[in-house]
Amino acid sequence: RKKIISMVFRKLPGVSASGMGLRLSQKFVFLLFLSGLVTLCFGALFFLPDSVRLKRIFLSKTESQPVTKALEDMTLSRSKTDSASKDEKVTSSSNQGANTDTSFDYNKFKKCLLKPPLGIEHGKPSDPQTLQRREKVKEMMKFAWDNYKSFAWGRNELRPLTRNGHIGNMFGGLRGASIVDSLDTLYIMGLMDEYNDAKEWVETSLDLNSNGEASLFEVNIRYVGGLLSAYYLTGEEMFKRKVMVLGEKLLPAFNTPTGIPRGVINLGSGTSWSWGWASAGSSILAEFGTLHLEFVHLSELSNNDIYTEKVMNIRKLLNKIEKPHGLYPNFLSPVSGNWVQHHVSIGGLGDSFYEYLIKSYLMSDKTDEEAKKMYYSALEAIEANLVQKSPGGLTYMAEWRGGILDHKMGHLACFSGGMVVIGADDGAPEKRQHYLDLAAEITHTCHESYTTKLGPEAFRFDGGAEATATRLSDRYYILRPEVIESYMYMWRLTHDPKYREWGWEAVEALEQHCRVEAGFSGIRDVYAQTVSHDNMQQSFFLSETLKYLYLLFSDDDLLPLEDWVFNTEAHPLPVVRKSCLQGEGGTHDKTTSE
């Protein structure tokens, strides 16, 4: 540094080698150089993405505090045996920083339920055939779980053909997706040994201090949703501690100019970005629109409104911007807050946004009037622009691309039968029967796509096709739950026996085509005579497909819909009865069973 300064001095014109002028000039140049060096270093430090201290200085308190505390506590030992104590420290630190009271009263919550969560006899049906079918689904769950435990324990999913585990890159270094996704399924099925093994793994081995690239959407619906439902069903405080730590790690994704979160987040550093494949760096409607249920409950448990504020800000922006024909396109810029493309789908990229509107209303004990208005307005636009009737008389939801219809419906869109039916009672009274009919017609169409009793990823209604996959790339089935989900809701709200029969058809097809020696596997072509397996037992098969089948063959008092709303990964979350929870409690005091 001295050498550089002397070189600068030698280049100063008109300065003698001695005297007061030289000394003053040297001091001036030295101070000038030093200030420039400090500015350069400070500027470089400022732009480092993980600079916690500078984020604390320059970000607002509400934005910086949660991630600051979480990141500081990440310097603690990563020993798995200390994971529980680490979680307590992180949660304690964050709660102190937010000045919140986390004394959620679980006993009061239970008294605010209208009915016991597990029913009088765990939903045991009186009909012998239905009971036998339910027991078969339970056996399938135990078979899938036992093989996961034998060959993939601690990994995210089981590869049943090669008998090993799969980690993948969706969860940012988090492990055990199948374990967290299965907690509530095991519990409601009464598989208590398996549930206790899962609980022990979560307590001792679920390391939340990961440092990888995670899907905000997938971590939220699977891990946050799974831990929330496990806590609400069991009252185990460990689940609450874990989910509060994890929820806080998701908050930095919302640090965008609009508050619309980006789709990918590094759970360690807090940096976030959009998916590389997303148009013009946009965020995806089905991702940022599928946070509301879980984040409301994070606020309930933490007594910290920051989670609710984040998702309400999303809703505020969506209400403000113009929607083409009342429709919500799939891509939105988190920077400008404008739509990027006018592609609308009730299937992939859009689906669960609409689902969470009606479920937000139901979960609020029917007090969230804004969610209700948004849902029925969206449904009206969907009916006007997307709902079509095929030449063969099948009702389907087409996709919309800038005003041009694509006569295709994805398996993911088959959830919509269930969505429409759970909202039938709360729209305009004169439209109730219309909604029931629409839900039944969509569910019937999806059943028709199951020509081999299992259905393809997408099916078309043009060129003579009637609910058929015309492209080889659309013919796979990866153990998806959406069709069975609609069967379950349609059964609960109509008690038409055909839905149980259709569900049993799916059970038999899963057994015939997807069951292998070491678990269940998706198949590559539902129309092929010879089955080709994809070697993947998806975690949502345990969380959704088998849970919905079990509920389909159970009495309605097992997780009654008056008290519980299922997130898009089928994790049951309780209705929030503010007046009861904030009062003396016990206004709905009924005996609850575990």
XYZ file of C-alpha atoms in Angstrom:
594
model
C 0.000 0.000 0.000
C 2.900 2.348 0.847
C 4.490 1.660 -2.520
C 1.290 2.625 -4.326
C 1.013 5.857 -2.333
C 4.627 6.842 -3.099
C 3.964 6.255 -6.795
C 0.975 8.570 -6.607
C 3.094 11.209 -4.885
C 5.783 11.069 -7.590
C 3.185 11.740 -10.264
C 1.860 14.926 -8.601
C 2.936 17.856 -10.813
C 4.339 21.102 -9.330
C 5.108 19.822 -5.813
C 8.629 20.206 -4.374
C 10.380 17.494 -2.446
C 10.297 19.402 0.850
C 8.378 21.999 2.797
C 4.923 22.503 4.175
C 3.220 22.283 0.764
C 4.490 18.745 0.238
C 3.376 17.587 3.678
C -0.133 19.018 3.207
C -0.367 17.509 -0.293
C 0.789 14.129 0.978
C -1.791 14.138 3.771
C -4.532 15.203 1.353
C -3.695 12.538 -1.201
C -3.299 9.880 1.480
C -6.718 10.696 2.954
C -8.230 10.758 -0.535
C -6.729 7.385 -1.343
C -7.757 5.899 1.998
C -11.373 7.059 1.645
C -11.528 5.574 -1.832
C -10.156 2.266 -0.578
C -12.724 2.116 2.275
C -15.547 2.980 -0.134
C -14.424 0.240 -2.538
C -14.178 -2.405 0.189
C -17.473 -1.411 1.803
C -19.215 -1.445 -1.553
C -17.914 -4.918 -2.354
C -19.029 -6.163 1.041
C -22.478 -4.665 0.570
C -23.096 -6.662 -2.583
C -22.195 -9.991 -1.030
C -25.500 -11.926 -0.989
C -25.020 -13.485 2.442
C -23.943 -10.390 4.380
C -26.133 -10.668 7.443
C -24.822 -7.604 9.251
C -25.416 -5.334 6.292
C -28.883 -6.766 5.734
C -29.616 -5.875 9.341
C -28.526 -2.290 8.672
C -30.143 -1.673 5.314
C -33.314 -3.777 5.281
C -36.420 -2.867 7.163
C -36.926 -4.554 10.506
C -39.762 -6.772 9.332
C -37.793 -8.029 6.368
C -34.440 -8.586 7.976
C -35.132 -9.846 11.443
C -36.429 -13.368 10.833
C -33.716 -14.386 8.413
C -31.029 -12.635 10.472
C -31.775 -14.632 13.559
C -32.109 -17.884 11.655
C -28.812 -17.387 9.851
C -26.957 -16.482 13.027
C -28.137 -19.662 14.684
C -26.952 -21.691 11.710
C -23.422 -21.252 13.067
C -24.336 -23.681 15.838
C -23.003 -27.234 15.719
C -24.562 -29.373 12.967
C -24.453 -32.551 15.019
C -27.633 -34.520 14.412
C -27.795 -35.553 18.040
C -28.116 -31.878 18.959
C -30.778 -31.081 16.357
C -33.618 -30.751 18.840
C -31.723 -28.323 21.066
C -30.627 -26.334 18.012
C -34.215 -25.956 16.910
C -35.191 -24.697 20.333
C -32.405 -22.111 20.254
C -33.333 -20.893 16.804
C -37.011 -20.661 17.669
C -36.303 -18.908 20.955
C -33.966 -16.443 19.276
C -36.379 -15.609 16.492
C -39.323 -15.228 18.813
C -37.409 -12.871 21.073
C -36.350 -10.850 18.072
C -39.930 -10.563 16.842
C -41.199 -9.775 20.344
C -43.852 -12.458 20.120
C -45.581 -14.796 22.539
C -45.567 -18.353 21.235
C -47.745 -19.855 23.965
C -50.262 -21.420 21.600
C -52.841 -23.162 23.768
C -53.224 -26.619 22.259
C -55.873 -27.704 24.751
C -58.004 -24.684 23.930
C -57.562 -25.426 20.234
C -58.891 -28.963 20.754
C -61.937 -27.605 22.565
C -62.681 -25.356 19.596
C -63.084 -28.342 17.282
C -66.681 -29.322 16.584
C -65.929 -33.050 16.490
C -63.156 -35.466 17.511
C -60.471 -35.434 14.773
C -60.398 -39.230 14.478
C -64.104 -39.783 14.902
C -65.829 -42.049 17.385
C -64.132 -45.228 16.146
C -61.431 -43.847 13.867
C -63.970 -43.601 11.062
C -64.595 -47.346 11.003
C -67.336 -48.068 8.454
C -70.183 -50.373 9.467
C -70.436 -51.976 6.030
C -68.203 -55.114 5.935
C -67.192 -54.673 2.283
C -66.208 -51.042 2.788
C -64.233 -51.988 5.910
C -62.435 -54.727 3.988
C -61.518 -52.252 1.271
C -60.266 -49.759 3.823
C -58.104 -52.437 5.410
C -56.629 -53.168 1.986
C -55.619 -49.514 1.597
C -54.044 -49.642 5.049
C -52.083 -52.726 4.011
C -50.862 -50.882 0.902
C -49.646 -48.024 3.070
C -47.798 -50.379 5.413
C -46.237 -52.184 2.451
C -45.078 -48.923 0.859
C -43.772 -47.624 4.205
C -41.970 -50.815 5.207
C -40.092 -50.916 1.924
C -39.197 -47.247 2.171
C -37.855 -47.881 5.667
C -35.902 -50.961 4.542
C -34.265 -49.493 1.457
C -34.445 -45.688 1.557
C -34.718 -44.609 5.190
C -33.881 -40.928 5.564
C -33.837 -40.316 1.824
C -36.633 -38.394 0.149
C -38.185 -41.205 -1.878
C -37.840 -44.918 -2.523
C -36.677 -46.387 -5.822
C -38.463 -49.742 -5.511
C -36.954 -51.556 -8.507
C -33.344 -50.860 -7.575
C -34.146 -50.869 -3.847
C -32.374 -47.679 -2.948
C -33.175 -44.107 -1.995
C -33.583 -40.972 -4.045
C -32.755 -37.474 -2.823
C -33.495 -35.167 -5.772
C -32.968 -31.426 -5.883
C -36.375 -29.971 -4.935
C -35.881 -29.718 -1.194
C -32.647 -27.766 -0.781
C -30.763 -30.438 1.105
C -33.680 -31.405 3.333
C -34.092 -35.156 3.742
C -36.882 -37.528 4.684
C -39.661 -36.120 2.485
C -41.498 -39.450 2.563
C -41.258 -39.501 6.361
C -42.655 -36.001 6.885
C -45.297 -36.551 4.194
C -46.408 -39.792 5.888
C -46.713 -38.648 9.504
C -50.416 -37.801 9.410
C -51.323 -40.728 7.131
C -49.715 -43.221 9.508
C -51.378 -41.556 12.470
C -54.934 -41.528 11.132
C -54.572 -45.140 9.919
C -53.539 -46.204 13.411
C -50.135 -47.476 12.283
C -48.635 -46.291 15.553
C -45.336 -48.211 15.508
C -44.607 -46.764 12.089
C -45.740 -43.305 13.202
C -43.454 -43.425 16.242
C -40.495 -44.394 14.060
C -41.282 -41.426 11.817
C -41.648 -39.077 14.791
C -38.314 -40.209 16.243
C -36.563 -39.604 12.916
C -38.007 -36.103 12.659
C -36.908 -35.310 16.218
C -33.367 -36.644 15.934
C -32.450 -36.541 12.242
C -34.427 -33.881 10.384
C -31.663 -31.320 9.931
C -33.158 -27.977 8.966
C -29.758 -26.313 8.624
C -29.416 -27.281 4.982
C -27.678 -25.103 2.437
C -29.154 -25.979 -0.923
C -31.586 -24.821 -3.583
C -35.148 -25.544 -2.566
C -38.524 -25.119 -4.211
C -40.448 -22.730 -1.973
C -43.668 -24.405 -3.076
C -42.586 -28.008 -2.462
C -40.968 -27.322 0.901
C -44.068 -25.452 2.002
C -46.700 -28.002 0.998
C -44.735 -31.107 2.029
C -42.546 -30.156 4.990
C -44.364 -27.167 6.466
C -47.763 -28.734 5.772
C -46.689 -32.145 7.061
C -45.229 -30.798 10.301
C -48.215 -28.513 10.917
C -50.737 -31.327 10.526
C -48.642 -33.669 12.691
C -48.651 -31.042 15.447
C -52.366 -30.290 15.246
C -53.295 -33.975 15.262
C -50.969 -35.041 18.087
C -50.010 -31.980 20.138
C -46.338 -32.970 20.011
C -44.438 -29.731 20.691
C -41.417 -30.978 18.755
C -43.340 -30.704 15.499
C -44.225 -27.098 16.306
C -40.609 -26.209 17.082
C -39.435 -27.725 13.829
C -42.037 -26.058 11.658
C -41.420 -22.627 13.151
C -37.708 -22.860 12.339
C -38.443 -23.999 8.808
C -41.149 -21.408 8.213
C -38.758 -18.628 9.129
C -36.226 -19.854 6.595
C -38.775 -19.319 3.804
C -39.362 -15.633 4.512
C -36.397 -14.212 2.515
C -38.032 -15.460 -0.712
C -40.519 -12.592 -0.298
C -37.803 -9.901 -0.367
C -38.661 -8.714 -3.885
C -39.825 -5.305 -5.146
C -43.441 -6.493 -5.163
C -43.408 -8.956 -2.274
C -44.244 -11.752 -4.730
C -41.828 -14.521 -3.702
C -39.403 -16.104 -6.112
C -39.722 -19.827 -6.698
C -36.311 -21.041 -5.514
C -34.619 -20.268 -2.208
C -31.338 -21.272 -0.611
C -32.459 -22.327 2.864
C -29.024 -21.560 4.275
C -28.171 -18.146 2.839
C -31.683 -16.854 2.231
C -30.938 -15.863 -1.355
C -33.732 -16.538 -3.822
C -34.248 -16.549 -7.558
C -36.760 -17.583 -10.186
C -36.792 -20.881 -12.003
C -34.579 -20.853 -15.080
C -37.405 -22.210 -17.207
C -39.941 -19.628 -16.011
C -40.705 -17.005 -18.637
C -38.652 -13.794 -18.140
C -37.730 -14.581 -14.554
C -41.348 -14.793 -13.482
C -42.938 -16.410 -10.458
C -45.545 -19.142 -10.922
C -49.197 -18.616 -9.940
C -49.605 -22.101 -8.463
C -46.466 -21.608 -6.369
C -46.867 -18.146 -4.842
C -50.626 -18.761 -4.672
C -50.240 -21.953 -2.632
C -48.840 -20.577 0.606
C -51.862 -19.053 2.301
C -53.130 -21.979 4.380
C -49.754 -22.890 5.830
C -48.628 -19.303 6.467
C -51.840 -18.431 8.311
C -51.140 -21.345 10.638
C -47.517 -20.289 11.079
C -48.856 -16.966 12.333
C -51.337 -18.754 14.591
C -48.640 -20.868 16.228
C -46.025 -18.110 16.523
C -48.402 -15.241 17.318
C -46.388 -13.360 14.700
C -48.385 -11.713 11.917
C -45.454 -11.574 9.499
C -46.498 -14.817 7.781
C -50.076 -13.701 7.252
C -48.862 -10.279 6.092
C -46.692 -11.891 3.412
C -49.533 -13.873 1.858
C -52.065 -11.062 2.224
C -49.681 -8.815 0.306
C -49.780 -11.327 -2.564
C -53.563 -11.178 -2.546
C -53.509 -7.368 -2.450
C -51.361 -7.202 -5.585
C -53.493 -9.761 -7.435
C -56.608 -7.769 -6.678
C -55.001 -4.576 -7.948
C -53.737 -5.716 -11.351
C -55.918 -6.221 -14.400
C -56.906 -9.781 -15.227
C -57.632 -10.750 -18.842
C -61.313 -11.747 -19.003
C -61.179 -12.184 -15.229
C -58.601 -14.975 -15.594
C -55.308 -15.339 -13.730
C -52.358 -16.083 -16.052
C -49.702 -18.506 -14.827
C -46.645 -16.206 -14.930
C -46.175 -12.993 -12.929
C -43.050 -10.838 -12.635
C -41.908 -10.478 -8.987
C -40.146 -7.264 -10.016
C -42.826 -5.347 -11.929
C -45.939 -7.106 -10.623
C -47.251 -7.561 -14.170
C -48.333 -10.697 -15.997
C -45.588 -12.067 -18.220
C -47.637 -14.373 -20.448
C -51.359 -14.838 -20.937
C -51.328 -18.608 -20.442
C -54.103 -19.816 -18.142
C -54.409 -23.357 -16.824
C -56.428 -25.062 -14.121
C -53.835 -27.827 -14.318
C -50.094 -27.456 -13.839
C -48.776 -23.922 -13.089
C -52.201 -22.655 -12.003
C -54.131 -25.401 -10.203
C -53.709 -25.005 -6.455
C -54.013 -21.197 -6.526
C -57.755 -21.608 -7.121
C -57.967 -24.456 -4.612
C -56.421 -22.258 -1.902
C -58.932 -19.454 -2.485
C -61.961 -21.535 -1.522
C -59.997 -23.380 1.168
C -58.812 -20.087 2.696
C -62.445 -19.097 3.032
C -63.407 -22.437 4.586
C -60.365 -22.497 6.901
C -61.223 -19.007 8.186
C -64.509 -20.408 9.532
C -66.101 -18.675 6.543
C -65.031 -15.191 7.607
C -62.487 -14.450 4.836
C -64.919 -12.694 2.506
C -62.132 -11.497 0.213
C -61.044 -15.074 -0.528
C -64.666 -16.028 -1.152
C -65.166 -13.185 -3.609
C -61.920 -13.976 -5.449
C -62.821 -17.657 -5.735
C -66.331 -17.276 -7.119
C -65.223 -14.504 -9.497
C -62.424 -16.740 -10.772
C -64.799 -19.684 -11.116
C -67.203 -17.520 -13.120
C -64.362 -16.544 -15.481
C -63.267 -20.186 -15.770
C -66.774 -21.271 -16.687
C -67.114 -18.482 -19.242
C -63.767 -19.074 -20.933
C -62.365 -22.540 -20.179
C -65.158 -25.029 -19.444
C -65.997 -26.930 -22.626
C -68.154 -29.837 -23.734
C -66.618 -32.484 -26.004
C -68.452 -33.975 -28.998
C -68.997 -37.058 -26.860
C -70.600 -35.013 -24.083
C -67.668 -34.844 -21.640
C -67.183 -31.645 -19.643
C -63.566 -30.519 -19.360
C -61.437 -27.488 -18.559
C -59.342 -26.415 -21.516
C -56.199 -24.287 -21.317
C -56.161 -20.690 -22.569
C -53.228 -19.190 -24.442
C -53.770 -15.538 -25.207
C -57.391 -16.092 -26.167
C -56.840 -19.363 -28.057
C -58.124 -22.549 -26.428
C -55.943 -25.639 -26.169
C -58.354 -28.558 -25.804
C -56.238 -30.429 -23.310
C -56.772 -31.289 -19.655
C -54.033 -32.447 -17.316
C -54.314 -35.044 -14.577
C -53.410 -32.225 -12.184
C -56.606 -30.400 -13.221
C -58.715 -33.332 -12.033
C -58.593 -31.963 -8.497
C -61.121 -29.377 -9.689
C -64.111 -31.678 -9.296
C -63.394 -31.805 -5.583
C -62.711 -28.068 -5.468
C -66.024 -27.155 -7.064
C -68.040 -29.478 -4.836
C -66.593 -28.226 -1.526
C -67.575 -24.696 -2.575
C -71.053 -25.583 -3.781
C -72.839 -24.610 -0.576
C -71.281 -21.158 -0.175
C -71.908 -19.534 -3.548
C -75.153 -18.010 -4.681
C -77.969 -20.302 -3.422
C -79.504 -20.572 -6.882
C -76.195 -21.913 -8.235
C -75.701 -24.687 -5.678
C -77.133 -27.447 -7.866
C -75.241 -26.097 -10.857
C -71.959 -26.386 -8.950
C -72.805 -29.900 -7.802
C -73.544 -30.874 -11.402
C -70.354 -29.242 -12.708
C -68.251 -31.039 -10.074
C -69.870 -34.380 -10.952
C -69.328 -33.840 -14.692
C -65.633 -32.968 -14.307
C -65.078 -35.953 -12.007
C -66.841 -38.189 -14.517
C -64.558 -36.918 -17.308
C -61.475 -37.696 -15.234
C -62.829 -41.171 -14.516
C -63.301 -41.659 -18.259
C -59.613 -40.801 -18.777
C -58.796 -43.815 -16.589
C -59.421 -46.229 -19.450
C -57.109 -48.803 -17.872
C -58.345 -47.736 -14.404
C -55.295 -45.492 -14.206
C -55.029 -42.299 -16.218
C -52.371 -40.447 -18.232
C -50.616 -37.226 -17.270
C -52.659 -35.265 -19.830
C -55.499 -36.062 -22.214
C -57.064 -34.289 -25.183
C -60.448 -33.583 -26.749
C -59.539 -32.704 -30.340
C -58.861 -34.672 -33.477
C -61.478 -37.208 -32.456
C -59.910 -37.815 -29.051
C -62.162 -38.130 -26.014
C -60.174 -37.856 -22.762
C -57.266 -39.712 -24.377
C -53.534 -39.027 -24.351
C -52.584 -38.648 -28.002
C -48.916 -37.944 -27.359
C -46.530 -40.601 -26.098
C -44.997 -38.060 -23.719
C -48.364 -37.641 -21.935
C -49.079 -41.307 -21.261
C -47.252 -41.787 -17.968
C -48.794 -42.141 -14.514
C -46.676 -41.286 -11.485
C -49.041 -42.394 -8.680
C -50.869 -39.061 -8.771
C -53.823 -38.469 -6.405
C -56.015 -35.820 -8.064
C -58.698 -38.080 -9.525
C -59.007 -40.046 -6.271
C -59.070 -36.748 -4.361
C -62.186 -35.735 -6.287
C -63.752 -39.167 -5.666
C -63.277 -38.631 -1.923
C -64.846 -35.161 -1.876
C -67.701 -36.225 -4.137
C -68.429 -39.156 -1.822
C -68.333 -36.982 1.291
C -70.742 -34.405 -0.145
C -73.114 -36.589 -2.188
C -72.744 -40.155 -0.817
C -73.231 -41.485 -4.330
C -71.868 -45.076 -4.086
C -70.302 -44.916 -7.546
C -67.422 -42.871 -6.155
C -66.437 -45.660 -3.793
C -66.680 -48.121 -6.685
C -64.446 -45.911 -8.825
C -61.998 -45.663 -5.942
C -61.888 -49.433 -5.632
C -61.177 -49.699 -9.357
C -58.147 -47.474 -8.755
C -57.000 -49.674 -5.839
C -57.158 -52.777 -8.021
C -55.280 -51.024 -10.832
C -52.562 -49.810 -8.455
C -52.151 -53.328 -7.165
C -52.042 -54.816 -10.662
C -49.869 -52.298 -12.474
C -47.874 -50.344 -9.881
C -47.119 -52.759 -7.055
C -43.691 -54.352 -7.335
C -41.682 -56.504 -4.943
C -40.305 -53.586 -2.949
C -42.963 -50.885 -3.063
C -45.088 -49.036 -5.608
C -43.823 -47.504 -8.824
C -45.225 -45.168 -11.437
C -45.631 -46.468 -14.983
C -44.423 -44.962 -18.258
C -47.417 -45.752 -20.478
C -50.912 -46.420 -19.160
C -51.963 -47.841 -22.549
C -49.096 -50.308 -23.015
C -49.840 -54.030 -22.767
C -46.538 -54.632 -21.010
C -45.981 -52.448 -17.971
C -42.793 -50.392 -17.818
C -42.129 -48.954 -14.344
C -40.397 -45.636 -13.666
C -38.723 -46.853 -10.449
C -40.081 -44.099 -8.197
C -42.403 -44.269 -5.188
C -43.355 -40.627 -4.872
C -43.781 -39.192 -1.370
C -47.193 -37.810 -2.365
C -48.372 -41.377 -2.964
C -48.097 -41.884 0.804
C -49.370 -38.444 1.721
C -52.217 -38.036 -0.767
C -53.189 -41.032 -2.878
C -53.399 -43.581 -0.081
C -54.815 -41.089 2.442
C -57.637 -40.060 0.104
C -58.427 -43.716 -0.604
C -58.493 -44.479 3.122
C -60.834 -41.536 3.771
C -63.019 -42.594 0.841
C -63.662 -45.930 2.582
C -64.043 -44.372 6.051
C -67.009 -42.767 7.767
C -67.282 -38.998 7.422
C -66.307 -38.369 11.052
C -62.665 -39.224 10.357
C -61.162 -35.759 9.819
C -64.605 -34.146 9.391
C -64.711 -31.362 6.810
C -66.410 -29.060 9.328
C -63.113 -28.905 11.227
C -60.373 -29.705 8.734
C -59.153 -28.362 5.402
C -56.589 -30.330 3.405
C -53.644 -28.519 1.916
C -52.648 -29.402 -1.627
C -50.452 -32.245 -0.308
C -53.459 -33.647 1.620
C -52.141 -32.521 5.004
C -55.157 -31.685 7.205
C -55.103 -28.212 8.756
C -57.757 -27.115 11.242
C -60.368 -24.445 10.704
C -59.285 -21.298 12.593
C -62.116 -20.258 14.918
C -60.807 -16.914 16.106
C -63.726 -16.125 18.384
C -63.285 -19.418 20.210
C -59.479 -19.356 20.355
C -59.350 -15.766 21.581
C -62.176 -16.207 24.073
C -62.502 -18.509 27.011
C -62.459 -21.518 24.727
C -64.672 -24.523 24.936
C -67.624 -23.069 23.056
C -67.488 -26.226 20.980
C -66.286 -28.379 23.854
C -66.650 -31.931 22.655
C -64.788 -35.015 23.737
C -61.809 -35.527 21.451
C -60.208 -38.868 20.846
C -56.687 -39.639 19.860
